[in-house]
Amino acid sequence: MSVEELKEQHVAATANVDALRERLKQTRLHLLDTDVARHAKSHGRTPISLGPTDLVCCRTLQGHAGKVYSLDWTPEKNRIVSASQDGRLIVWNALTSQKTHAIKLPCAWVMTCAFSPNGQSVACGGLDNLCSTFNLNSSVDKDGNLPISKMLSGHKGYVSSCQYVPNEDAHLITSSGDQTCVLWDVTTGQRVSVFGGEFPSGHTADVLSVSINASDPSIFVSGSCDTTARLWDSREGTRAVRTYHGHKGDVNTVKLFPDGQRFGTGSDDGTCRLFDVRTGHELQVYHQQHNDDSIPAVTSIAFSISGRLLFVGYSNGDCYVWDTLLAKVVLNLGSLQNSHNGRISCLGLSADGSALCTGSWDRDLKIWAFGGHRRAI
């Protein structure tokens, strides 16, 4: 068979796949007669009301000399770790704004950081293709630096995201520009499983984010530059269990819903989407209309404890609070006093849901707390 014939077959096969994908999309749309917001409205539900004093900036954490790229809370709620382009991890006391650790990194281009479940270790990764862990109780070296506890080496591309497996200090999952996710044994520094890569069911571009199911840690979702999110189950091998379509740009962030049955995504296309884990159906799109062509990208998302609120950070400095049930913006933190002056690069909710932390390219982190006495949302 000649090269030209192979090319023709490839073109025909590609067209056939695209046609089947469109038929599948139309079939799903036909089965979905409504979305979450229309269903809620038909039952008389009204949006949550939040005023400018209901969520206020109570702390500004200053200390980084470069853009803040990532943050994470400890499970006990009062400490935060942040990673910055200044090549440092800083561990903060969220109640006092004091720094408890300033960790100098071997590679300044850090993109992600995470606390271990017991709060005694932190992990980070970036353009050095490594995931490094630090024991916060270790003694500093002669230069006053905290030594690396374990260096997890194996990715062939940058490490974009890392997250410890809930309630397991010995295991974490990373995502990478090499199109894979990896489950690591932190104790030995060895890879337990590689998800994707050479398998057809894996991502076909850089993987940017992962989120692990807290109630079933074998399940996690990932988002990628291939515009899809994928579901993985470590008990069923290293092939993706399901692929979720809908976005028209890079999927920068994914986050599982509190009940683990749904998950949210955020993309360069300016939208957030809510998917059903089991059926693969898209349940809702969260999109704010803009008057010009410069649609801000979604950089990070987080759900409230109940899942009723969705916090979304954007590249233009806005931070919307969406009512997930009615798909309405109920507050924009970017319009409030003491808001950030740059791109919102990361955000996260404290373990008890009482505070939100946002990080920005303006080098600061801000802690937002619910004012007054509100029921948990």
mmCIF file of C-alpha atoms in Angstrom:
data_model
loop_
_atom_site.group_PDB
_atom_site.id
_atom_site.type_symbol
_atom_site.label_atom_id
_atom_site.label_comp_id
_atom_site.label_asym_id
_atom_site.label_seq_id
_atom_site.Cartn_x
_atom_site.Cartn_y
_atom_site.Cartn_z
ATOM 1 C CA MET A 1 0.000 0.000 0.000
ATOM 2 C CA SER A 2 1.393 3.390 -1.016
ATOM 3 C CA VAL A 3 1.859 6.419 1.235
ATOM 4 C CA GLU A 4 -0.876 8.276 -0.634
ATOM 5 C CA GLU A 5 -3.351 5.451 -0.058
ATOM 6 C CA LEU A 6 -2.494 5.409 3.649
ATOM 7 C CA LYS A 7 -3.051 9.162 3.821
ATOM 8 C CA GLU A 8 -6.427 8.808 2.121
ATOM 9 C CA GLN A 9 -7.436 6.069 4.569
ATOM 10 C CA HIS A 10 -6.316 8.221 7.476
ATOM 11 C CA VAL A 11 -8.379 11.179 6.238
ATOM 12 C CA ALA A 12 -11.421 8.950 5.757
ATOM 13 C CA ALA A 13 -11.035 7.387 9.205
ATOM 14 C CA THR A 14 -10.681 10.820 10.808
ATOM 15 C CA ALA A 15 -13.825 12.055 9.057
ATOM 16 C CA ASN A 16 -15.687 8.946 10.203
ATOM 17 C CA VAL A 17 -14.605 9.463 13.827
ATOM 18 C CA ASP A 18 -15.680 13.119 13.695
ATOM 19 C CA ALA A 19 -19.056 12.116 12.281
ATOM 20 C CA LEU A 20 -19.582 9.483 14.987
ATOM 21 C CA ARG A 21 -18.584 11.999 17.661
ATOM 22 C CA GLU A 22 -21.126 14.497 16.319
ATOM 23 C CA ARG A 23 -23.843 11.820 16.259
ATOM 24 C CA LEU A 24 -23.014 10.914 19.855
ATOM 25 C CA LYS A 25 -23.174 14.581 20.837
ATOM 26 C CA GLN A 26 -26.578 15.035 19.188
ATOM 27 C CA THR A 27 -27.917 11.853 20.796
ATOM 28 C CA ARG A 28 -26.838 13.068 24.217
ATOM 29 C CA LEU A 29 -28.427 16.477 23.594
ATOM 30 C CA HIS A 30 -31.656 14.763 22.584
ATOM 31 C CA LEU A 31 -31.693 12.767 25.828
ATOM 32 C CA LEU A 32 -30.970 15.862 27.894
ATOM 33 C CA ASP A 33 -34.254 17.736 27.765
ATOM 34 C CA THR A 34 -33.128 20.319 30.321
ATOM 35 C CA ASP A 35 -30.196 21.448 32.442
ATOM 36 C CA VAL A 36 -29.825 21.971 36.185
ATOM 37 C CA ALA A 37 -30.741 25.661 36.121
ATOM 38 C CA ARG A 38 -33.929 25.269 34.049
ATOM 39 C CA HIS A 39 -35.038 22.340 36.204
ATOM 40 C CA ALA A 40 -34.433 24.356 39.402
ATOM 41 C CA LYS A 41 -36.293 27.389 38.037
ATOM 42 C CA SER A 42 -39.252 25.226 37.033
ATOM 43 C CA HIS A 43 -39.502 24.159 40.672
ATOM 44 C CA GLY A 44 -39.482 27.742 41.939
ATOM 45 C CA ARG A 45 -35.931 27.805 43.282
ATOM 46 C CA THR A 46 -34.358 31.240 43.675
ATOM 47 C CA PRO A 47 -30.648 32.207 43.683
ATOM 48 C CA ILE A 48 -28.705 32.615 46.894
ATOM 49 C CA SER A 49 -28.347 36.252 47.885
ATOM 50 C CA LEU A 50 -24.834 37.460 48.716
ATOM 51 C CA GLY A 51 -23.993 41.088 49.430
ATOM 52 C CA PRO A 52 -20.593 42.835 49.442
ATOM 53 C CA THR A 53 -20.337 42.363 53.217
ATOM 54 C CA ASP A 54 -21.173 38.651 53.196
ATOM 55 C CA LEU A 55 -17.727 37.662 51.911
ATOM 56 C CA VAL A 56 -14.982 40.056 52.935
ATOM 57 C CA CYS A 57 -11.196 40.145 52.608
ATOM 58 C CA CYS A 58 -9.934 39.674 56.148
ATOM 59 C CA ARG A 59 -6.247 38.913 55.424
ATOM 60 C CA THR A 60 -3.693 39.805 52.758
ATOM 61 C CA LEU A 61 -0.664 37.526 52.789
ATOM 62 C CA GLN A 62 2.361 39.397 51.445
ATOM 63 C CA GLY A 63 5.839 37.945 51.124
ATOM 64 C CA HIS A 64 6.282 36.467 47.677
ATOM 65 C CA ALA A 65 8.524 38.344 45.235
ATOM 66 C CA GLY A 66 6.981 36.774 42.133
ATOM 67 C CA LYS A 67 3.665 35.679 40.681
ATOM 68 C CA VAL A 68 1.735 33.231 42.865
ATOM 69 C CA TYR A 69 0.901 30.091 40.898
ATOM 70 C CA SER A 70 -0.596 27.627 43.383
ATOM 71 C CA LEU A 71 -1.922 27.234 46.923
ATOM 72 C CA ASP A 72 -3.337 24.567 49.205
ATOM 73 C CA TRP A 73 -4.917 24.417 52.675
ATOM 74 C CA THR A 74 -4.094 21.911 55.376
ATOM 75 C CA PRO A 75 -6.926 19.635 56.518
ATOM 76 C CA GLU A 76 -6.994 21.345 59.923
ATOM 77 C CA LYS A 77 -7.919 24.598 58.093
ATOM 78 C CA ASN A 78 -5.497 27.167 59.562
ATOM 79 C CA ARG A 79 -2.385 26.774 57.389
ATOM 80 C CA ILE A 80 -1.774 27.487 53.712
ATOM 81 C CA VAL A 81 1.136 26.639 51.430
ATOM 82 C CA SER A 82 1.750 28.779 48.345
ATOM 83 C CA ALA A 83 4.117 28.468 45.391
ATOM 84 C CA SER A 84 5.506 31.407 43.479
ATOM 85 C CA GLN A 85 7.665 32.279 40.509
ATOM 86 C CA ASP A 86 10.187 33.619 43.037
ATOM 87 C CA GLY A 87 11.232 29.988 43.520
ATOM 88 C CA ARG A 88 9.888 29.597 47.034
ATOM 89 C CA LEU A 89 7.178 27.761 48.892
ATOM 90 C CA ILE A 90 5.777 29.701 51.819
ATOM 91 C CA VAL A 91 3.744 28.096 54.587
ATOM 92 C CA TRP A 92 1.421 30.602 56.253
ATOM 93 C CA ASN A 93 -0.579 30.663 59.446
ATOM 94 C CA ALA A 94 -3.923 31.778 58.027
ATOM 95 C CA LEU A 95 -5.107 33.112 61.385
ATOM 96 C CA THR A 96 -2.129 35.382 62.079
ATOM 97 C CA SER A 97 -0.735 35.929 58.531
ATOM 98 C CA GLN A 98 2.682 34.847 59.798
ATOM 99 C CA LYS A 99 5.084 32.760 57.717
ATOM 100 C CA THR A 100 6.124 29.521 59.416
ATOM 101 C CA HIS A 101 8.335 28.253 56.556
ATOM 102 C CA ALA A 102 9.964 29.800 53.490
ATOM 103 C CA ILE A 103 11.371 26.968 51.406
ATOM 104 C CA LYS A 104 13.879 27.719 48.665
ATOM 105 C CA LEU A 105 13.343 25.441 45.675
ATOM 106 C CA PRO A 106 15.981 23.972 43.353
ATOM 107 C CA CYS A 107 13.885 25.120 40.357
ATOM 108 C CA ALA A 108 12.255 28.549 40.402
ATOM 109 C CA TRP A 109 9.637 27.577 37.805
ATOM 110 C CA VAL A 110 7.228 25.941 40.215
ATOM 111 C CA MET A 111 3.637 25.405 39.042
ATOM 112 C CA THR A 112 1.905 23.454 41.800
ATOM 113 C CA CYS A 113 2.013 22.697 45.526
ATOM 114 C CA ALA A 114 0.064 20.571 47.999
ATOM 115 C CA PHE A 115 -0.113 19.684 51.685
ATOM 116 C CA SER A 116 -0.002 16.071 52.814
ATOM 117 C CA PRO A 117 -3.118 14.878 54.694
ATOM 118 C CA ASN A 118 -1.313 15.022 58.059
ATOM 119 C CA GLY A 119 -0.053 18.543 57.323
ATOM 120 C CA GLN A 120 3.562 17.607 58.057
ATOM 121 C CA SER A 121 4.841 17.588 54.468
ATOM 122 C CA VAL A 122 4.416 19.631 51.302
ATOM 123 C CA ALA A 123 4.952 18.666 47.677
ATOM 124 C CA CYS A 124 5.617 20.811 44.628
ATOM 125 C CA GLY A 125 6.434 20.460 40.946
ATOM 126 C CA GLY A 126 7.170 22.519 37.873
ATOM 127 C CA LEU A 127 9.290 22.883 34.768
ATOM 128 C CA ASP A 128 12.067 20.640 36.101
ATOM 129 C CA ASN A 129 9.765 17.630 35.402
ATOM 130 C CA LEU A 130 10.072 16.591 39.060
ATOM 131 C CA CYS A 131 7.783 16.439 42.066
ATOM 132 C CA SER A 132 9.709 17.281 45.238
ATOM 133 C CA THR A 133 8.514 16.721 48.804
ATOM 134 C CA PHE A 134 9.638 18.461 51.986
ATOM 135 C CA ASN A 135 9.159 17.392 55.604
ATOM 136 C CA LEU A 136 8.293 20.548 57.524
ATOM 137 C CA ASN A 137 9.721 19.033 60.727
ATOM 138 C CA SER A 138 13.186 18.453 59.225
ATOM 139 C CA SER A 139 16.183 20.483 60.363
ATOM 140 C CA VAL A 140 17.499 23.128 57.974
ATOM 141 C CA ASP A 141 20.934 22.723 56.385
ATOM 142 C CA LYS A 142 23.974 24.951 56.933
ATOM 143 C CA ASP A 143 22.544 27.521 54.491
ATOM 144 C CA GLY A 144 19.253 27.664 56.361
ATOM 145 C CA ASN A 145 17.330 25.749 53.695
ATOM 146 C CA LEU A 146 14.926 22.874 54.249
ATOM 147 C CA PRO A 147 16.299 19.767 52.499
ATOM 148 C CA ILE A 148 14.278 17.805 49.940
ATOM 149 C CA SER A 149 12.792 14.675 51.504
ATOM 150 C CA LYS A 150 12.035 12.841 48.278
ATOM 151 C CA MET A 151 12.444 13.648 44.598
ATOM 152 C CA LEU A 152 9.871 11.897 42.387
ATOM 153 C CA SER A 153 11.454 11.507 38.963
ATOM 154 C CA GLY A 154 9.863 9.914 35.918
ATOM 155 C CA HIS A 155 7.788 12.481 34.033
ATOM 156 C CA LYS A 156 9.071 13.530 30.612
ATOM 157 C CA GLY A 157 7.348 16.894 30.787
ATOM 158 C CA TYR A 158 6.623 19.629 33.311
ATOM 159 C CA VAL A 159 4.597 18.772 36.432
ATOM 160 C CA SER A 160 1.428 20.858 36.238
ATOM 161 C CA SER A 161 -0.487 19.599 39.267
ATOM 162 C CA CYS A 162 0.012 17.414 42.336
ATOM 163 C CA GLN A 163 -2.405 16.191 44.978
ATOM 164 C CA TYR A 164 -1.966 13.785 47.852
ATOM 165 C CA VAL A 165 -4.387 10.877 47.981
ATOM 166 C CA PRO A 166 -6.875 11.731 50.770
ATOM 167 C CA ASN A 167 -5.922 10.169 54.116
ATOM 168 C CA GLU A 168 -2.770 8.653 52.588
ATOM 169 C CA ASP A 169 0.464 10.514 53.279
ATOM 170 C CA ALA A 170 2.415 7.901 51.318
ATOM 171 C CA HIS A 171 0.711 8.410 47.947
ATOM 172 C CA LEU A 172 0.139 11.338 45.617
ATOM 173 C CA ILE A 173 -0.945 11.874 42.017
ATOM 174 C CA THR A 174 0.712 14.220 39.537
ATOM 175 C CA SER A 175 -0.287 15.462 36.094
ATOM 176 C CA SER A 176 2.194 16.465 33.451
ATOM 177 C CA GLY A 177 2.944 18.001 30.098
ATOM 178 C CA ASP A 178 3.946 14.514 28.929
ATOM 179 C CA GLN A 179 0.188 13.742 28.596
ATOM 180 C CA THR A 180 0.113 11.401 31.622
ATOM 181 C CA CYS A 181 -0.905 11.264 35.265
ATOM 182 C CA VAL A 182 1.177 9.234 37.712
ATOM 183 C CA LEU A 183 0.362 7.657 41.073
ATOM 184 C CA TRP A 184 3.487 7.742 43.265
ATOM 185 C CA ASP A 185 4.610 5.942 46.381
ATOM 186 C CA VAL A 186 6.173 8.853 48.243
ATOM 187 C CA THR A 187 7.987 6.574 50.686
ATOM 188 C CA THR A 188 9.977 4.765 47.994
ATOM 189 C CA GLY A 189 9.876 7.474 45.326
ATOM 190 C CA GLN A 190 8.613 4.928 42.789
ATOM 191 C CA ARG A 191 5.777 5.140 40.283
ATOM 192 C CA VAL A 192 2.872 2.860 41.177
ATOM 193 C CA SER A 193 0.807 3.498 38.022
ATOM 194 C CA VAL A 194 1.029 5.637 34.888
ATOM 195 C CA PHE A 195 -2.318 6.786 33.456
ATOM 196 C CA GLY A 196 -2.466 7.537 29.741
ATOM 197 C CA GLY A 197 0.575 8.043 27.582
ATOM 198 C CA GLU A 198 0.799 5.305 24.980
ATOM 199 C CA PHE A 199 -2.787 4.158 25.554
ATOM 200 C CA PRO A 200 -5.406 5.390 23.030
ATOM 201 C CA SER A 201 -7.814 6.208 25.853
ATOM 202 C CA GLY A 202 -5.403 8.681 27.448
ATOM 203 C CA HIS A 203 -5.039 12.418 26.943
ATOM 204 C CA THR A 204 -3.557 13.581 23.650
ATOM 205 C CA ALA A 205 -2.048 16.823 24.990
ATOM 206 C CA ASP A 206 -0.635 18.301 28.198
ATOM 207 C CA VAL A 207 -2.542 17.329 31.356
ATOM 208 C CA LEU A 208 -3.079 20.453 33.472
ATOM 209 C CA SER A 209 -5.049 19.433 36.553
ATOM 210 C CA VAL A 210 -6.215 16.499 38.674
ATOM 211 C CA SER A 211 -8.831 16.104 41.397
ATOM 212 C CA ILE A 212 -9.189 13.005 43.587
ATOM 213 C CA ASN A 213 -12.476 11.697 44.960
ATOM 214 C CA ALA A 214 -12.279 12.116 48.747
ATOM 215 C CA SER A 215 -14.852 9.364 49.422
ATOM 216 C CA ASP A 216 -13.303 6.913 46.936
ATOM 217 C CA PRO A 217 -9.600 7.755 46.438
ATOM 218 C CA SER A 218 -9.268 5.220 43.625
ATOM 219 C CA ILE A 219 -11.263 7.608 41.434
ATOM 220 C CA PHE A 220 -9.847 10.834 40.032
ATOM 221 C CA VAL A 221 -10.490 13.196 37.132
ATOM 222 C CA SER A 222 -8.058 15.129 34.961
ATOM 223 C CA GLY A 223 -8.240 18.111 32.602
ATOM 224 C CA SER A 224 -6.068 18.662 29.540
ATOM 225 C CA CYS A 225 -5.068 20.926 26.669
ATOM 226 C CA ASP A 226 -6.871 18.422 24.414
ATOM 227 C CA THR A 227 -10.110 20.185 25.571
ATOM 228 C CA THR A 228 -11.350 17.102 27.445
ATOM 229 C CA ALA A 229 -11.647 15.879 31.006
ATOM 230 C CA ARG A 230 -11.171 12.182 31.772
ATOM 231 C CA LEU A 231 -12.162 9.837 34.567
ATOM 232 C CA TRP A 232 -9.689 7.279 35.909
ATOM 233 C CA ASP A 233 -10.043 4.357 38.305
ATOM 234 C CA SER A 234 -6.764 2.916 39.576
ATOM 235 C CA ARG A 235 -8.527 -0.403 40.293
ATOM 236 C CA GLU A 236 -9.401 -0.846 36.629
ATOM 237 C CA GLY A 237 -5.976 -0.327 35.111
ATOM 238 C CA THR A 238 -4.389 2.735 33.575
ATOM 239 C CA ARG A 239 -6.838 3.452 30.758
ATOM 240 C CA ALA A 240 -9.392 6.241 31.077
ATOM 241 C CA VAL A 241 -12.818 5.012 32.157
ATOM 242 C CA ARG A 242 -14.684 7.900 30.514
ATOM 243 C CA THR A 243 -13.953 11.009 28.448
ATOM 244 C CA TYR A 244 -15.964 14.232 28.820
ATOM 245 C CA HIS A 245 -16.325 16.602 25.854
ATOM 246 C CA GLY A 246 -17.789 20.097 25.626
ATOM 247 C CA HIS A 247 -15.044 22.659 26.061
ATOM 248 C CA LYS A 248 -13.543 24.531 23.115
ATOM 249 C CA GLY A 249 -10.266 25.390 24.833
ATOM 250 C CA ASP A 250 -7.686 24.016 27.272
ATOM 251 C CA VAL A 251 -9.245 22.550 30.418
ATOM 252 C CA ASN A 252 -7.130 24.356 33.015
ATOM 253 C CA THR A 253 -8.767 23.084 36.171
ATOM 254 C CA VAL A 254 -11.004 20.255 37.402
ATOM 255 C CA LYS A 255 -12.667 19.773 40.769
ATOM 256 C CA LEU A 256 -14.862 16.975 42.048
ATOM 257 C CA PHE A 257 -18.190 17.949 43.594
ATOM 258 C CA PRO A 258 -18.403 17.317 47.366
ATOM 259 C CA ASP A 259 -20.509 14.169 46.877
ATOM 260 C CA GLY A 260 -18.094 12.735 44.295
ATOM 261 C CA GLN A 261 -20.924 12.111 41.802
ATOM 262 C CA ARG A 262 -20.249 15.207 39.705
ATOM 263 C CA PHE A 263 -17.285 17.396 38.889
ATOM 264 C CA GLY A 264 -16.609 20.874 37.597
ATOM 265 C CA THR A 265 -14.208 22.078 34.924
ATOM 266 C CA GLY A 266 -12.786 25.462 33.945
ATOM 267 C CA SER A 267 -11.352 26.318 30.555
ATOM 268 C CA ASP A 268 -9.601 28.854 28.368
ATOM 269 C CA ASP A 269 -12.925 29.168 26.535
ATOM 270 C CA GLY A 270 -14.190 31.197 29.507
ATOM 271 C CA THR A 271 -16.722 28.643 30.705
ATOM 272 C CA CYS A 272 -17.102 26.290 33.633
ATOM 273 C CA ARG A 273 -19.042 23.082 33.141
ATOM 274 C CA LEU A 274 -20.645 20.583 35.495
ATOM 275 C CA PHE A 275 -20.517 16.913 34.444
ATOM 276 C CA ASP A 276 -22.161 13.797 35.817
ATOM 277 C CA VAL A 277 -19.427 11.286 36.647
ATOM 278 C CA ARG A 278 -21.498 8.176 35.930
ATOM 279 C CA THR A 279 -23.412 9.106 32.774
ATOM 280 C CA GLY A 280 -20.899 11.490 31.230
ATOM 281 C CA HIS A 281 -23.650 14.050 30.621
ATOM 282 C CA GLU A 282 -22.956 17.770 30.803
ATOM 283 C CA LEU A 283 -25.369 19.079 33.429
ATOM 284 C CA GLN A 284 -24.714 22.813 33.320
ATOM 285 C CA VAL A 285 -22.574 25.510 31.683
ATOM 286 C CA TYR A 286 -21.519 28.553 33.715
ATOM 287 C CA HIS A 287 -20.756 31.413 31.353
ATOM 288 C CA GLN A 288 -20.933 35.165 31.783
ATOM 289 C CA GLN A 289 -21.660 37.237 28.682
ATOM 290 C CA HIS A 290 -18.974 39.767 27.697
ATOM 291 C CA ASN A 291 -19.345 42.819 25.498
ATOM 292 C CA ASP A 292 -16.025 42.399 23.694
ATOM 293 C CA ASP A 293 -14.054 39.572 22.172
ATOM 294 C CA SER A 294 -11.582 39.280 25.043
ATOM 295 C CA ILE A 295 -13.177 36.440 26.992
ATOM 296 C CA PRO A 296 -11.187 35.815 30.203
ATOM 297 C CA ALA A 297 -9.936 32.279 30.753
ATOM 298 C CA VAL A 298 -10.976 30.273 33.799
ATOM 299 C CA THR A 299 -7.853 29.489 35.828
ATOM 300 C CA SER A 300 -9.161 27.784 38.971
ATOM 301 C CA ILE A 301 -12.376 26.613 40.629
ATOM 302 C CA ALA A 302 -13.598 25.376 44.027
ATOM 303 C CA PHE A 303 -16.963 24.256 45.414
ATOM 304 C CA SER A 304 -18.436 25.216 48.755
ATOM 305 C CA ILE A 305 -18.963 22.446 51.313
ATOM 306 C CA SER A 306 -22.537 21.804 50.175
ATOM 307 C CA GLY A 307 -21.734 22.392 46.517
ATOM 308 C CA ARG A 308 -24.298 25.192 46.224
ATOM 309 C CA LEU A 309 -21.590 27.780 45.471
ATOM 310 C CA LEU A 310 -18.866 27.599 42.827
ATOM 311 C CA PHE A 311 -15.884 29.932 43.232
ATOM 312 C CA VAL A 312 -14.178 30.721 39.924
ATOM 313 C CA GLY A 313 -10.945 32.637 39.290
ATOM 314 C CA TYR A 314 -10.389 34.336 35.926
ATOM 315 C CA SER A 315 -7.384 35.630 34.009
ATOM 316 C CA ASN A 316 -8.684 39.224 34.122
ATOM 317 C CA GLY A 317 -8.671 39.365 37.937
ATOM 318 C CA ASP A 318 -12.363 38.633 38.469
ATOM 319 C CA CYS A 319 -13.417 35.993 40.972
ATOM 320 C CA TYR A 320 -17.058 35.059 40.517
ATOM 321 C CA VAL A 321 -19.204 33.268 43.055
ATOM 322 C CA TRP A 322 -21.757 31.233 41.099
ATOM 323 C CA ASP A 323 -24.957 29.704 42.389
ATOM 324 C CA THR A 324 -24.457 26.205 40.951
ATOM 325 C CA LEU A 325 -28.160 25.403 41.042
ATOM 326 C CA LEU A 326 -29.391 28.482 39.156
ATOM 327 C CA ALA A 327 -26.202 29.215 37.137
ATOM 328 C CA LYS A 328 -26.211 32.835 38.329
ATOM 329 C CA VAL A 329 -23.297 34.991 39.485
ATOM 330 C CA VAL A 330 -24.192 36.108 43.010
ATOM 331 C CA LEU A 331 -20.972 38.017 43.776
ATOM 332 C CA ASN A 332 -17.753 39.147 42.086
ATOM 333 C CA LEU A 333 -14.883 39.364 44.556
ATOM 334 C CA GLY A 334 -12.902 41.262 41.926
ATOM 335 C CA SER A 335 -15.244 44.229 42.360
ATOM 336 C CA LEU A 336 -14.922 44.391 46.142
ATOM 337 C CA GLN A 337 -12.614 46.471 48.267
ATOM 338 C CA ASN A 338 -9.075 45.049 48.691
ATOM 339 C CA SER A 339 -9.439 42.778 45.657
ATOM 340 C CA HIS A 340 -6.473 41.539 43.600
ATOM 341 C CA ASN A 341 -4.773 43.684 40.959
ATOM 342 C CA GLY A 342 -3.882 40.848 38.592
ATOM 343 C CA ARG A 343 -4.797 37.456 37.197
ATOM 344 C CA ILE A 344 -6.348 35.063 39.725
ATOM 345 C CA SER A 345 -4.080 32.051 39.321
ATOM 346 C CA CYS A 346 -5.342 29.771 42.098
ATOM 347 C CA LEU A 347 -7.930 29.504 44.847
ATOM 348 C CA GLY A 348 -9.009 27.042 47.493
ATOM 349 C CA LEU A 349 -11.513 26.614 50.299
ATOM 350 C CA SER A 350 -10.579 25.812 53.895
ATOM 351 C CA ALA A 351 -11.494 22.366 55.195
ATOM 352 C CA ASP A 352 -14.500 23.636 57.145
ATOM 353 C CA GLY A 353 -15.674 25.895 54.316
ATOM 354 C CA SER A 354 -15.447 29.072 56.392
ATOM 355 C CA ALA A 355 -12.770 30.821 54.323
ATOM 356 C CA LEU A 356 -11.601 31.120 50.737
ATOM 357 C CA CYS A 357 -8.013 31.867 49.768
ATOM 358 C CA THR A 358 -7.117 33.363 46.388
ATOM 359 C CA GLY A 359 -3.662 33.751 44.846
ATOM 360 C CA SER A 360 -2.716 36.139 42.081
ATOM 361 C CA TRP A 361 -0.030 37.325 39.709
ATOM 362 C CA ASP A 362 0.012 40.503 41.823
ATOM 363 C CA ARG A 363 2.189 38.404 44.224
ATOM 364 C CA ASP A 364 -0.366 38.411 47.045
ATOM 365 C CA LEU A 365 -2.734 35.899 48.585
ATOM 366 C CA LYS A 366 -6.019 37.010 50.104
ATOM 367 C CA ILE A 367 -8.250 35.247 52.602
ATOM 368 C CA TRP A 368 -11.962 35.872 52.265
ATOM 369 C CA ALA A 369 -14.279 34.969 55.136
ATOM 370 C CA PHE A 370 -18.051 34.802 55.356
ATOM 371 C CA GLY A 371 -19.359 37.670 57.455
ATOM 372 C CA GLY A 372 -22.153 37.337 59.981
ATOM 373 C CA HIS A 373 -23.792 34.048 60.916
ATOM 374 C CA ARG A 374 -24.783 32.163 57.801
ATOM 375 C CA ARG A 375 -25.817 28.571 57.496
ATOM 376 C CA ALA A 376 -23.302 26.351 55.742
ATOM 377 C CA ILE A 377 -23.497 26.692 51.962
#
